[in-house]
Backbone as JSON, one array per atom type, in Angstrom:
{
  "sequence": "XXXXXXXXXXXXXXXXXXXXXXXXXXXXXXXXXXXXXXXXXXXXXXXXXXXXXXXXXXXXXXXXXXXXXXXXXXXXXXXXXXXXXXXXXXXXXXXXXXXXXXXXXXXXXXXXXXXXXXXXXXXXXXXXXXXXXXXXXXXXXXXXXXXXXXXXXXXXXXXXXXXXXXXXXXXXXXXXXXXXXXXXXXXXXXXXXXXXXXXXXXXXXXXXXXXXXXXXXXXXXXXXXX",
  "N": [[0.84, -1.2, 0.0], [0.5, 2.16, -0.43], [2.62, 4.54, 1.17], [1.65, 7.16, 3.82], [2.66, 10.11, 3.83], [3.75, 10.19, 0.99], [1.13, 9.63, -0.72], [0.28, 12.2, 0.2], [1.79, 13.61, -0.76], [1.23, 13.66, -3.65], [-1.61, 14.63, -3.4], [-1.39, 16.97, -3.23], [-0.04, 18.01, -5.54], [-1.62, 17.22, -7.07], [-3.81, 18.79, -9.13], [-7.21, 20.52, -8.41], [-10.53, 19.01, -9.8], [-11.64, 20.81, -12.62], [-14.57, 22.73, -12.83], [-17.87, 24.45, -13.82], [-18.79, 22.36, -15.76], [-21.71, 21.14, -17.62], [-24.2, 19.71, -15.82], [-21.92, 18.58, -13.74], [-21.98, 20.14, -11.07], [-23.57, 19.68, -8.77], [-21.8, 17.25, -8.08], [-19.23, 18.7, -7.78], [-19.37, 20.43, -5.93], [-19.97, 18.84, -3.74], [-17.52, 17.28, -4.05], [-15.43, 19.35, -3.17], [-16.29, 19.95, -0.28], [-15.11, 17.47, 0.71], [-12.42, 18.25, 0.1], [-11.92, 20.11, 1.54], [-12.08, 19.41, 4.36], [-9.46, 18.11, 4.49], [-7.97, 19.78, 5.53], [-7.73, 19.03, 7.71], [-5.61, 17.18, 7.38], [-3.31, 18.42, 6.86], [-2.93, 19.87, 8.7], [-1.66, 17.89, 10.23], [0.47, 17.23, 8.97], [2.35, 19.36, 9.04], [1.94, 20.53, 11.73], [1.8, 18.63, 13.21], [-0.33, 18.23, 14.56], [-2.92, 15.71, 15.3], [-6.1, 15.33, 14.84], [-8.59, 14.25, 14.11], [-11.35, 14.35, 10.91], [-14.74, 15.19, 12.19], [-16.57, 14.09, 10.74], [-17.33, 11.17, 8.71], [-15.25, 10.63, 6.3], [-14.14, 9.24, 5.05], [-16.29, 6.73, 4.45], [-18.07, 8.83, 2.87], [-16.92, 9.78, 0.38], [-16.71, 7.43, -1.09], [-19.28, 7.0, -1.77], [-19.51, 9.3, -2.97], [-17.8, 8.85, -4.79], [-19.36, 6.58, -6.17], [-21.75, 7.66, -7.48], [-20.21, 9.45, -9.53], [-18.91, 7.64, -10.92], [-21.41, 7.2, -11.89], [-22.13, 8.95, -13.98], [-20.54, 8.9, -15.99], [-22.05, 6.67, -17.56], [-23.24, 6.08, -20.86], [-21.88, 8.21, -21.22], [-20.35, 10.63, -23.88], [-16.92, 10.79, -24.97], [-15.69, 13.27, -24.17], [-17.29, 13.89, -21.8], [-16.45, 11.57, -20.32], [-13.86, 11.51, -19.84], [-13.86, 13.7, -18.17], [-15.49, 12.94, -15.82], [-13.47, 10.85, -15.26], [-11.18, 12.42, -14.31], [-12.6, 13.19, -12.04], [-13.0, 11.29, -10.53], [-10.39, 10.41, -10.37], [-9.54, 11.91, -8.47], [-10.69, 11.68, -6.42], [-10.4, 9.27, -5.48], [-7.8, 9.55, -4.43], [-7.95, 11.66, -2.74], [-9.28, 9.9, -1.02], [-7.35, 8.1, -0.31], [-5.47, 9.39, 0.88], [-6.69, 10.25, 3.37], [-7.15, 7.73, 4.54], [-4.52, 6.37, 4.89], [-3.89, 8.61, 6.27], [-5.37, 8.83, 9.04], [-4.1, 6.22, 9.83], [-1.66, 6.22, 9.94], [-2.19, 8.77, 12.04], [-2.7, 7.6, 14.17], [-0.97, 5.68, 14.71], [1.18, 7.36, 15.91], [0.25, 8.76, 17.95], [0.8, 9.88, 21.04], [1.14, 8.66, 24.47], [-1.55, 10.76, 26.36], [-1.11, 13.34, 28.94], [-1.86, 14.53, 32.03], [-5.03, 16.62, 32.13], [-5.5, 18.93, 32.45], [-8.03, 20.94, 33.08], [-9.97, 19.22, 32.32], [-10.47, 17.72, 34.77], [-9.22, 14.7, 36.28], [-9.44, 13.32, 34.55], [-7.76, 11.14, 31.72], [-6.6, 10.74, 28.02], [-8.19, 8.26, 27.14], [-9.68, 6.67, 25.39], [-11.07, 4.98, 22.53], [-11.62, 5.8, 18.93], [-13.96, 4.55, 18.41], [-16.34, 5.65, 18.33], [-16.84, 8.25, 16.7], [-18.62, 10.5, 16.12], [-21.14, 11.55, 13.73], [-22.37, 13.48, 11.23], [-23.83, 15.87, 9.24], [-21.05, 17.04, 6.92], [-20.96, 19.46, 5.6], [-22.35, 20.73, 7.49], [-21.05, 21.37, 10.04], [-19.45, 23.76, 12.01], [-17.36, 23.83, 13.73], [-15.29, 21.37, 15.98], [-14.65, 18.99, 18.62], [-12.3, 16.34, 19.47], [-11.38, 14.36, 22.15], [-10.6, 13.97, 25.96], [-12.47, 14.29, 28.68], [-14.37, 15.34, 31.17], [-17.2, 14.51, 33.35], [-19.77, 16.44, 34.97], [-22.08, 16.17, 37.46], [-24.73, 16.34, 40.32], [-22.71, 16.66, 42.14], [-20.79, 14.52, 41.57], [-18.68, 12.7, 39.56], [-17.46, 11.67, 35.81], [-15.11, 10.41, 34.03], [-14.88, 10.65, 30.91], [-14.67, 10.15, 27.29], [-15.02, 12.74, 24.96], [-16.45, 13.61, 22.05], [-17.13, 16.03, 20.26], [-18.93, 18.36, 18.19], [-19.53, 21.93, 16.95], [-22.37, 22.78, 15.43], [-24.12, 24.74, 12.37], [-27.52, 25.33, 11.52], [-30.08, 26.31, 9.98], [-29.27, 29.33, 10.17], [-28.78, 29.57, 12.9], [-26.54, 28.62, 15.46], [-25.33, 25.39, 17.07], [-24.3, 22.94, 19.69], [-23.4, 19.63, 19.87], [-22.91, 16.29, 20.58], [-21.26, 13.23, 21.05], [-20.35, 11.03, 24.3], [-18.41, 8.96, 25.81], [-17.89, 6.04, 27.89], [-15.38, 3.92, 29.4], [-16.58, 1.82, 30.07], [-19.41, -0.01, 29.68], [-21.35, 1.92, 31.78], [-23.2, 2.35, 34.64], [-23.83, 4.75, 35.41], [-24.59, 6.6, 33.44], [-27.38, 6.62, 33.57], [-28.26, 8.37, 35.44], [-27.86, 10.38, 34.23], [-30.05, 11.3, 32.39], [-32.02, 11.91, 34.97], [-31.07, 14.19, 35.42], [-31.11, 17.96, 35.41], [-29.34, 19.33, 34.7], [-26.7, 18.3, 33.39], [-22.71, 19.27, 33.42], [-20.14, 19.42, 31.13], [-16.56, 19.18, 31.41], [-14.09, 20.35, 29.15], [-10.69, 20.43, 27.86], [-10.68, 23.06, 27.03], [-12.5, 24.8, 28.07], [-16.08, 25.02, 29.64], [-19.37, 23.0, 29.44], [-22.93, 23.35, 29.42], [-25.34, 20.37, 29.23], [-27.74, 18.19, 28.05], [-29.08, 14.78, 28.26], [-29.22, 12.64, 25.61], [-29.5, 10.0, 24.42], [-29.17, 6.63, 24.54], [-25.89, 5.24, 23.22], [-24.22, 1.74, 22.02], [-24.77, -0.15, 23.98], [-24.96, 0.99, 26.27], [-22.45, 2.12, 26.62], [-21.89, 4.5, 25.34], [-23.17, 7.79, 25.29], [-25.6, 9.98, 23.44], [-25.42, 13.59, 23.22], [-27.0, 16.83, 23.86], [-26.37, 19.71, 23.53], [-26.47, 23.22, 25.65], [-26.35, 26.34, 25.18], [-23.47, 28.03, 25.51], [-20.66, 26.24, 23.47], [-18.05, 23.97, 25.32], [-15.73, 24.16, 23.87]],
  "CA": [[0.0, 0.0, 0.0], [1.49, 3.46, -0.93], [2.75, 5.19, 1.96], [0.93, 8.06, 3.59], [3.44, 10.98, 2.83], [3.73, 9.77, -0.4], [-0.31, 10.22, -0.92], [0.1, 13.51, 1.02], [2.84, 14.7, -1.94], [0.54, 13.43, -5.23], [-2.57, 15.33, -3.47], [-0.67, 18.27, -3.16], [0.62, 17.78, -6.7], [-2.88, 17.47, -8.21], [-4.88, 20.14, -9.54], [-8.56, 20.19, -8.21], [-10.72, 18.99, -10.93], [-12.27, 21.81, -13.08], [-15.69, 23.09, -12.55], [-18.26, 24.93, -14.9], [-19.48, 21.39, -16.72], [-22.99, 20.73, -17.25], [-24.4, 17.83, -14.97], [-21.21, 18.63, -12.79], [-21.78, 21.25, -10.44], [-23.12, 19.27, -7.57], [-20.36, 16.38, -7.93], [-18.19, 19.65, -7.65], [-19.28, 21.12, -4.88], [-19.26, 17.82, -2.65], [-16.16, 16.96, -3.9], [-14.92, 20.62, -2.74], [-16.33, 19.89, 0.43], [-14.21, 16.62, 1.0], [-11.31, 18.52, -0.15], [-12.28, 20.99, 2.75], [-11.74, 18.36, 5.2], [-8.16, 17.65, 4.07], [-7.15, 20.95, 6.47], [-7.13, 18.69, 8.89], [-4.21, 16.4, 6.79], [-2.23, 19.13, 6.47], [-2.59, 20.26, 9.97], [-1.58, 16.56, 10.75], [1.69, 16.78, 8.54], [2.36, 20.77, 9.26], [1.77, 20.85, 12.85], [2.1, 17.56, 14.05], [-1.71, 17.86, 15.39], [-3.89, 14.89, 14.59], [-7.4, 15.9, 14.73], [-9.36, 14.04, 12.84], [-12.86, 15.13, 10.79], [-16.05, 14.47, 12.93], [-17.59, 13.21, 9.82], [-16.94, 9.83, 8.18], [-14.85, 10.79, 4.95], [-14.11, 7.71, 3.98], [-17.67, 6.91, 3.43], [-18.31, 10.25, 2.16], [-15.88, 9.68, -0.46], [-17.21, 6.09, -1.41], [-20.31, 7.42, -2.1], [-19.28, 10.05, -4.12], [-17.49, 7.95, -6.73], [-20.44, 5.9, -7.28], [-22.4, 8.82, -7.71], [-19.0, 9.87, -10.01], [-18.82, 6.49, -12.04], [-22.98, 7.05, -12.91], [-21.62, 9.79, -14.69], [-20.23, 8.06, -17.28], [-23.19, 5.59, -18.17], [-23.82, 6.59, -22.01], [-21.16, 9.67, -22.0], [-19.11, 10.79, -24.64], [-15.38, 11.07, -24.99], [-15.61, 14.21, -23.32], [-17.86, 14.27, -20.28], [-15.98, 10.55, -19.63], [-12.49, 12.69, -19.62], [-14.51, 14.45, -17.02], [-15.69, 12.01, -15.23], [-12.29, 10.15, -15.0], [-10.79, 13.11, -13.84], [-13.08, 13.37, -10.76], [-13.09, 10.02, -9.94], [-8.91, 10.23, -9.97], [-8.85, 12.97, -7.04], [-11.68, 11.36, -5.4], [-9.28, 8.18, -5.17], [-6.58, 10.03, -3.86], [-7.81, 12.12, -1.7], [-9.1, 8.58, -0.34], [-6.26, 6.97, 0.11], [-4.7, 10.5, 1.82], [-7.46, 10.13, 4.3], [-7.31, 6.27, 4.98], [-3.07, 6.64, 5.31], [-3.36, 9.8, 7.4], [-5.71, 8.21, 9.78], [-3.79, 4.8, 10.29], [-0.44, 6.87, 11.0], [-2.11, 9.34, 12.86], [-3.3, 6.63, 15.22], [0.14, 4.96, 15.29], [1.94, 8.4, 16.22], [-0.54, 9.54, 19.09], [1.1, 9.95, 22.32], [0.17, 8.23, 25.83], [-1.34, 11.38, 26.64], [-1.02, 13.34, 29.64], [-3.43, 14.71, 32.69], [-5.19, 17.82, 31.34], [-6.01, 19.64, 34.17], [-9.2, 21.53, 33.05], [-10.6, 18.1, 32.39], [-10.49, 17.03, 35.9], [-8.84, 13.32, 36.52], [-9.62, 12.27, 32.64], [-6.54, 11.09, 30.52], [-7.88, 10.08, 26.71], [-7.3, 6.74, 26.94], [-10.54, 6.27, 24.66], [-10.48, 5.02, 21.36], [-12.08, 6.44, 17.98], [-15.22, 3.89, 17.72], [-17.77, 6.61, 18.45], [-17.05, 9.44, 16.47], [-19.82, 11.89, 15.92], [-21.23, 11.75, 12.54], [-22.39, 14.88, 11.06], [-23.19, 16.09, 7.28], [-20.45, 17.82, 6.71], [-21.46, 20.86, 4.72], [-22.92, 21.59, 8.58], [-20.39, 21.48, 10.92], [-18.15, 24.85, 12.15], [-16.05, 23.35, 14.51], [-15.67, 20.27, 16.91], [-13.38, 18.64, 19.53], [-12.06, 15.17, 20.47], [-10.57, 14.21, 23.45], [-10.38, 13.89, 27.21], [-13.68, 15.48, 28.99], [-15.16, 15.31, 32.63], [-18.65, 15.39, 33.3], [-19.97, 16.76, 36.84], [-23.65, 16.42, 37.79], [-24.95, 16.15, 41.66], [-21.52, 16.62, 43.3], [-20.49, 13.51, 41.11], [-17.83, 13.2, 38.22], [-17.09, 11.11, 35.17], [-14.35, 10.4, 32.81], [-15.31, 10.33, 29.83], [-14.27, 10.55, 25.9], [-16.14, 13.24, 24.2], [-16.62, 13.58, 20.55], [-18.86, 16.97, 19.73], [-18.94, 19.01, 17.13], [-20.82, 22.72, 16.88], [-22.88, 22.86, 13.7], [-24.8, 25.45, 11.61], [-28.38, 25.37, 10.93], [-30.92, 27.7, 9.48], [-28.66, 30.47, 10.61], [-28.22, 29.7, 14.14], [-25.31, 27.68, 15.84], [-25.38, 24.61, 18.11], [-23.13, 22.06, 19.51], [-24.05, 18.52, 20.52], [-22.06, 15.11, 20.21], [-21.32, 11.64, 21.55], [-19.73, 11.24, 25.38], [-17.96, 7.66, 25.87], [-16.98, 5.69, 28.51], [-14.14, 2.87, 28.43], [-16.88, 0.8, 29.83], [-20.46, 0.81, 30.55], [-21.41, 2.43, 33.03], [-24.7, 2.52, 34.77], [-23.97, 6.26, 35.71], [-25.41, 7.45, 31.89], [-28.89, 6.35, 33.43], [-28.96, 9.34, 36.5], [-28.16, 11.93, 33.79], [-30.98, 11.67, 31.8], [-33.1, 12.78, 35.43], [-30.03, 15.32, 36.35], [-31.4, 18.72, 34.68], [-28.15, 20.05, 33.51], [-25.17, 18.25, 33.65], [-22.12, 20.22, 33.04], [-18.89, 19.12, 30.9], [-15.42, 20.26, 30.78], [-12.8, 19.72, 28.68], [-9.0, 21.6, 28.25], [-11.0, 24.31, 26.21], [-13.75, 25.27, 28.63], [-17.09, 23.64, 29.86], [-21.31, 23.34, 28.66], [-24.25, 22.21, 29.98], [-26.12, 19.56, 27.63], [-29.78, 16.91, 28.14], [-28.8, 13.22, 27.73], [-30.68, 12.38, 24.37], [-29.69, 8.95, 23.4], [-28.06, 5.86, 24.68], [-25.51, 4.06, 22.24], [-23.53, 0.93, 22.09], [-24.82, -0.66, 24.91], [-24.87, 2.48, 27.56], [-21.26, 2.92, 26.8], [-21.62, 5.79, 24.99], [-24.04, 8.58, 25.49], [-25.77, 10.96, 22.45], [-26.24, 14.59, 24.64], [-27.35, 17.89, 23.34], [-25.45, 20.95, 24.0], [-27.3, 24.2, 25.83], [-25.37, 27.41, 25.29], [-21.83, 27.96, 24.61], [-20.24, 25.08, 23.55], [-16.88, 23.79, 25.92], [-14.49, 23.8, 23.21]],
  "C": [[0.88, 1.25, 0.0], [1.49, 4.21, 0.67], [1.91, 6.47, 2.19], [1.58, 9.9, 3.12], [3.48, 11.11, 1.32], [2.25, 10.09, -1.54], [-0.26, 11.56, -1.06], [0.57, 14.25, -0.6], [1.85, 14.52, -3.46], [-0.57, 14.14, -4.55], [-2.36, 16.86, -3.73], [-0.02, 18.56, -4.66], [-0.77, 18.15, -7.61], [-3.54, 18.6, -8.35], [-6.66, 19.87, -9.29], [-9.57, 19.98, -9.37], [-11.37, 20.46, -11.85], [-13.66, 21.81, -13.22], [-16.42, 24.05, -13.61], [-18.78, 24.15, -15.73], [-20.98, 21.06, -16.74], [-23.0, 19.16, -16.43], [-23.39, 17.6, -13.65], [-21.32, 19.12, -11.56], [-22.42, 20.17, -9.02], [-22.37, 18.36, -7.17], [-19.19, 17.24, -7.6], [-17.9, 19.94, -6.39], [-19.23, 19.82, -3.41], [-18.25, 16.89, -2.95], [-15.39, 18.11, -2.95], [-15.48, 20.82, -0.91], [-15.7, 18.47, 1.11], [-12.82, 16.8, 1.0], [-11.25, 19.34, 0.73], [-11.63, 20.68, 3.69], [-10.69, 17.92, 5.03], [-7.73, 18.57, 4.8], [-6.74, 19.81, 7.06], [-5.66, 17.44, 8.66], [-3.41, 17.74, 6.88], [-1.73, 19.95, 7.69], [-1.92, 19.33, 10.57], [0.44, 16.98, 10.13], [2.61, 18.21, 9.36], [2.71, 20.92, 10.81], [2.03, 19.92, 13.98], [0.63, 17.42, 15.22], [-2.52, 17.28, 15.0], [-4.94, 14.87, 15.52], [-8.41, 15.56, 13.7], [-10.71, 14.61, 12.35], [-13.38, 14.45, 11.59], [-16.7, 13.91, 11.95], [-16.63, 11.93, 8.93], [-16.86, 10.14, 6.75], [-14.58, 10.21, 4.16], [-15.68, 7.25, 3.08], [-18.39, 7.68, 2.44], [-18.15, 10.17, 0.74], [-16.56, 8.0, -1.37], [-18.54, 6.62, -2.18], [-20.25, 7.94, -3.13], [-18.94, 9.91, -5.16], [-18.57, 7.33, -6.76], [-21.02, 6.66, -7.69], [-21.37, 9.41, -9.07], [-19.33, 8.86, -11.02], [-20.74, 6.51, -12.5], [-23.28, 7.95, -13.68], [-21.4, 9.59, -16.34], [-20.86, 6.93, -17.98], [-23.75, 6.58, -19.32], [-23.17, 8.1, -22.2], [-20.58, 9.51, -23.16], [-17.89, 10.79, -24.45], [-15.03, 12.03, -24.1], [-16.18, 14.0, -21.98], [-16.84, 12.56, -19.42], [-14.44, 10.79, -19.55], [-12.55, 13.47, -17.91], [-14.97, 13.49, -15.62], [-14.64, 10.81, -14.43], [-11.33, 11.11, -14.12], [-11.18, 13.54, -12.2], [-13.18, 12.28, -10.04], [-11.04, 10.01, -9.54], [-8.72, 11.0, -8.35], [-9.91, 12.4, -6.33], [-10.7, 10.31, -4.25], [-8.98, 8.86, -4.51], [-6.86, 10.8, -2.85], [-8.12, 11.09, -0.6], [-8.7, 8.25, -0.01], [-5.39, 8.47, 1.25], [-5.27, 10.49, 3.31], [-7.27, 8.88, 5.42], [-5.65, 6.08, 5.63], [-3.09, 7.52, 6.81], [-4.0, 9.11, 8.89], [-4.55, 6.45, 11.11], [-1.78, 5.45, 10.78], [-0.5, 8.02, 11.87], [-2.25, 8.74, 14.19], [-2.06, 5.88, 16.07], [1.24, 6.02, 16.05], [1.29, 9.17, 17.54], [-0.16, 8.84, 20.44], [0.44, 9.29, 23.45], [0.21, 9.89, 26.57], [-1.11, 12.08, 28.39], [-2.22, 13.92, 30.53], [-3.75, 16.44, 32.2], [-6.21, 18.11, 31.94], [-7.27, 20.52, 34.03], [-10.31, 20.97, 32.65], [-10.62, 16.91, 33.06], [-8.96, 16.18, 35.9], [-8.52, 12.57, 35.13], [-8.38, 12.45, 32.0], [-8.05, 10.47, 29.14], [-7.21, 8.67, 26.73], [-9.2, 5.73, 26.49], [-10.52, 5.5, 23.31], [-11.8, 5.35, 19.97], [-13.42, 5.43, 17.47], [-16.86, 4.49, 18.0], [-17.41, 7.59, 18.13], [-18.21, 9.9, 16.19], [-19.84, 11.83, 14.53], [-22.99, 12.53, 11.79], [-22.77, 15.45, 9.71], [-22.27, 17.33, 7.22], [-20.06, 19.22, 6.47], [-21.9, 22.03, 6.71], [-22.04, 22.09, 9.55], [-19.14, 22.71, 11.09], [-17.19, 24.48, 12.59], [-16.08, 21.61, 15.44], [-13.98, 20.02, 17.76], [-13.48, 17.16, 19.97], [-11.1, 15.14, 21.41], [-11.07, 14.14, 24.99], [-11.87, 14.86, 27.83], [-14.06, 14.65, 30.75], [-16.82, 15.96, 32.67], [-19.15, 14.94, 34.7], [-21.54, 16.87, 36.84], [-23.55, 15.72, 39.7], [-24.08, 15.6, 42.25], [-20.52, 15.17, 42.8], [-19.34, 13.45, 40.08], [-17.47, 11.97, 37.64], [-16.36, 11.15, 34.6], [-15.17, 9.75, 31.74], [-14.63, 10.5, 28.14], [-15.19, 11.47, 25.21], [-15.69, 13.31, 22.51], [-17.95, 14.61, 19.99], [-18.07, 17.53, 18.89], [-20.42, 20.47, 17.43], [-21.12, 22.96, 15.33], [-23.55, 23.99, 14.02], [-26.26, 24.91, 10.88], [-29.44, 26.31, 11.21], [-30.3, 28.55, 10.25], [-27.91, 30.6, 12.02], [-27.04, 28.23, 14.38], [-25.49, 26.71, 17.25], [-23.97, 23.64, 18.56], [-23.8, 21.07, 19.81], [-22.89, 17.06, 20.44], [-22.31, 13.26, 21.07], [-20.17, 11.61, 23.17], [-19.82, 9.43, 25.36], [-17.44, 7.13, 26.96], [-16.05, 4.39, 28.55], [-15.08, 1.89, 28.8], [-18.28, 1.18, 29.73], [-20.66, 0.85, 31.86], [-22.58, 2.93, 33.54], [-24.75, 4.1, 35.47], [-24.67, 7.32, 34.68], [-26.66, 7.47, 32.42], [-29.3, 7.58, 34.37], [-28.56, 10.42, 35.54], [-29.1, 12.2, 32.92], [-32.38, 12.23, 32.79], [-32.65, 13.76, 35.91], [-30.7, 16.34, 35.43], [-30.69, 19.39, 34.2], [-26.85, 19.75, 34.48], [-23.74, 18.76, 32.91], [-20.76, 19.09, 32.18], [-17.92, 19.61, 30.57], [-14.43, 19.53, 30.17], [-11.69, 20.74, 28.63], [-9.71, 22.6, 27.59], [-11.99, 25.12, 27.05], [-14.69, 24.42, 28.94], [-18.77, 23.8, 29.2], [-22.05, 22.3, 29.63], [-24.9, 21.55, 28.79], [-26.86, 19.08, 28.61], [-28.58, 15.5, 27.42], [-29.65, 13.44, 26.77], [-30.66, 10.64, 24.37], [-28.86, 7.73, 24.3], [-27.43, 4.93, 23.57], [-24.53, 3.2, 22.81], [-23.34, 0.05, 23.09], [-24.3, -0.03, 26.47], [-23.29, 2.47, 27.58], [-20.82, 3.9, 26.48], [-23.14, 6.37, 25.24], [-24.59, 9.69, 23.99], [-26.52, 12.26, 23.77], [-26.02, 15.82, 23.45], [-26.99, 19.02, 23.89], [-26.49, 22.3, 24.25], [-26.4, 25.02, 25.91], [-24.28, 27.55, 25.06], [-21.53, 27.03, 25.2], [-18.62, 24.95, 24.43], [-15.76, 23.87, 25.27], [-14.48, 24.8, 22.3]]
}
């Protein structure tokens, strides 16, 4: 399999496909929003901060070529020029994604205690990210979080994200713990339990239980912690 540097240097090499084709324009624009989501590769190589998207780009991306290859059912010479062309950077930014991931994973530190998120180290792992349509999301945060209701406190993994819709701004996400833990069940009658992480803290509402009460879906009230 092609190294992920190696990806990194042919994405960076390619030219985004060209836009302006009939039939193209929304294959364009959610390609151009997958290529969006590549900050965070370049923040990865750049910065040495791996941060992955909250939304599932791989799939994203999967999608989009089939959607891409039904393109070319009964084109011409031309629009299948076109068509080949968007399906090449789709690849690639694919494989930039799927690389960056599997050495950002192997390069991530035993981290340390991160003192404005209590007791909690992240010693979670990435099988509840937060998934999101893309196009929505302003910002988000993984990592290390504490959550305090009636004099009580959890470690936890959070995974939120604040999105954009009809004009106004929310946050909400997924809260994890390494096991279950029958403590998810007193915050759905706690009326606002608070969480902090190294960025600040929020009150959220339990909404949801997943994965067999080891993870939590909770809804963010007011400014978001991160």
């Amino acid at each position: 399999m092609i190294e992920f540097m190696d990806a990194y240097a042919l994405w960076r090499a390619m030219p985004f496909p060209r836009g302006g084709r009939a039939g193209f324009a929304e294959i364009h624009g959610d390609l151009a929003v997958a290529d969006e989501y590549t900050t965070t590769v370049i923040h990865f190589v750049e910065k040495g901060v791996f941060r992955p998207a909250p939304v599932d780009v791989l799939a994203y991306l999967d999608q989009l070529m089939v959607r891409i290859d039904r393109l070319a059912e009964g084109a011409d010479a031309d629009v299948l020029a076109a068509v080949r062309a968007y399906h090449a950077y789709a690849v690639l930014l694919r494989l930039v994604h799927e690389t960056c991931l599997a050495e950002g994973d192997r390069a991530r530190p035993d981290p340390a205690e991160v003192p404005a998120a209590g007791r909690c180290r992240d010693t979670h792992d990435f099988a509840s990210r937060t998934r999101v349509a893309a196009a929505d999301v302003v910002d988000w945060y993984s990592g290390p979080a504490t959550v305090r209701y009636a004099g009580k406190e959890l470690c936890v993994r959070a995974d939120l994200v604040r999105t954009r819709s009809e004009g106004s701004v929310g946050w909400s996400g997924v809260i994890t713990a390494r096991e279950a833990d029958p403590a998810f069940y007193e915050l759905f009658d706690h009326g606002s339990p608070r969480i902090l992480t190294a960025d600040g803290s929020g009150r959220f509402t339990a909404v949801e239980y997943r994965a067999g009460h080891r993870s939590l879906a909770i809804l963010g009230s007011g400014p978001a912690p991160f």
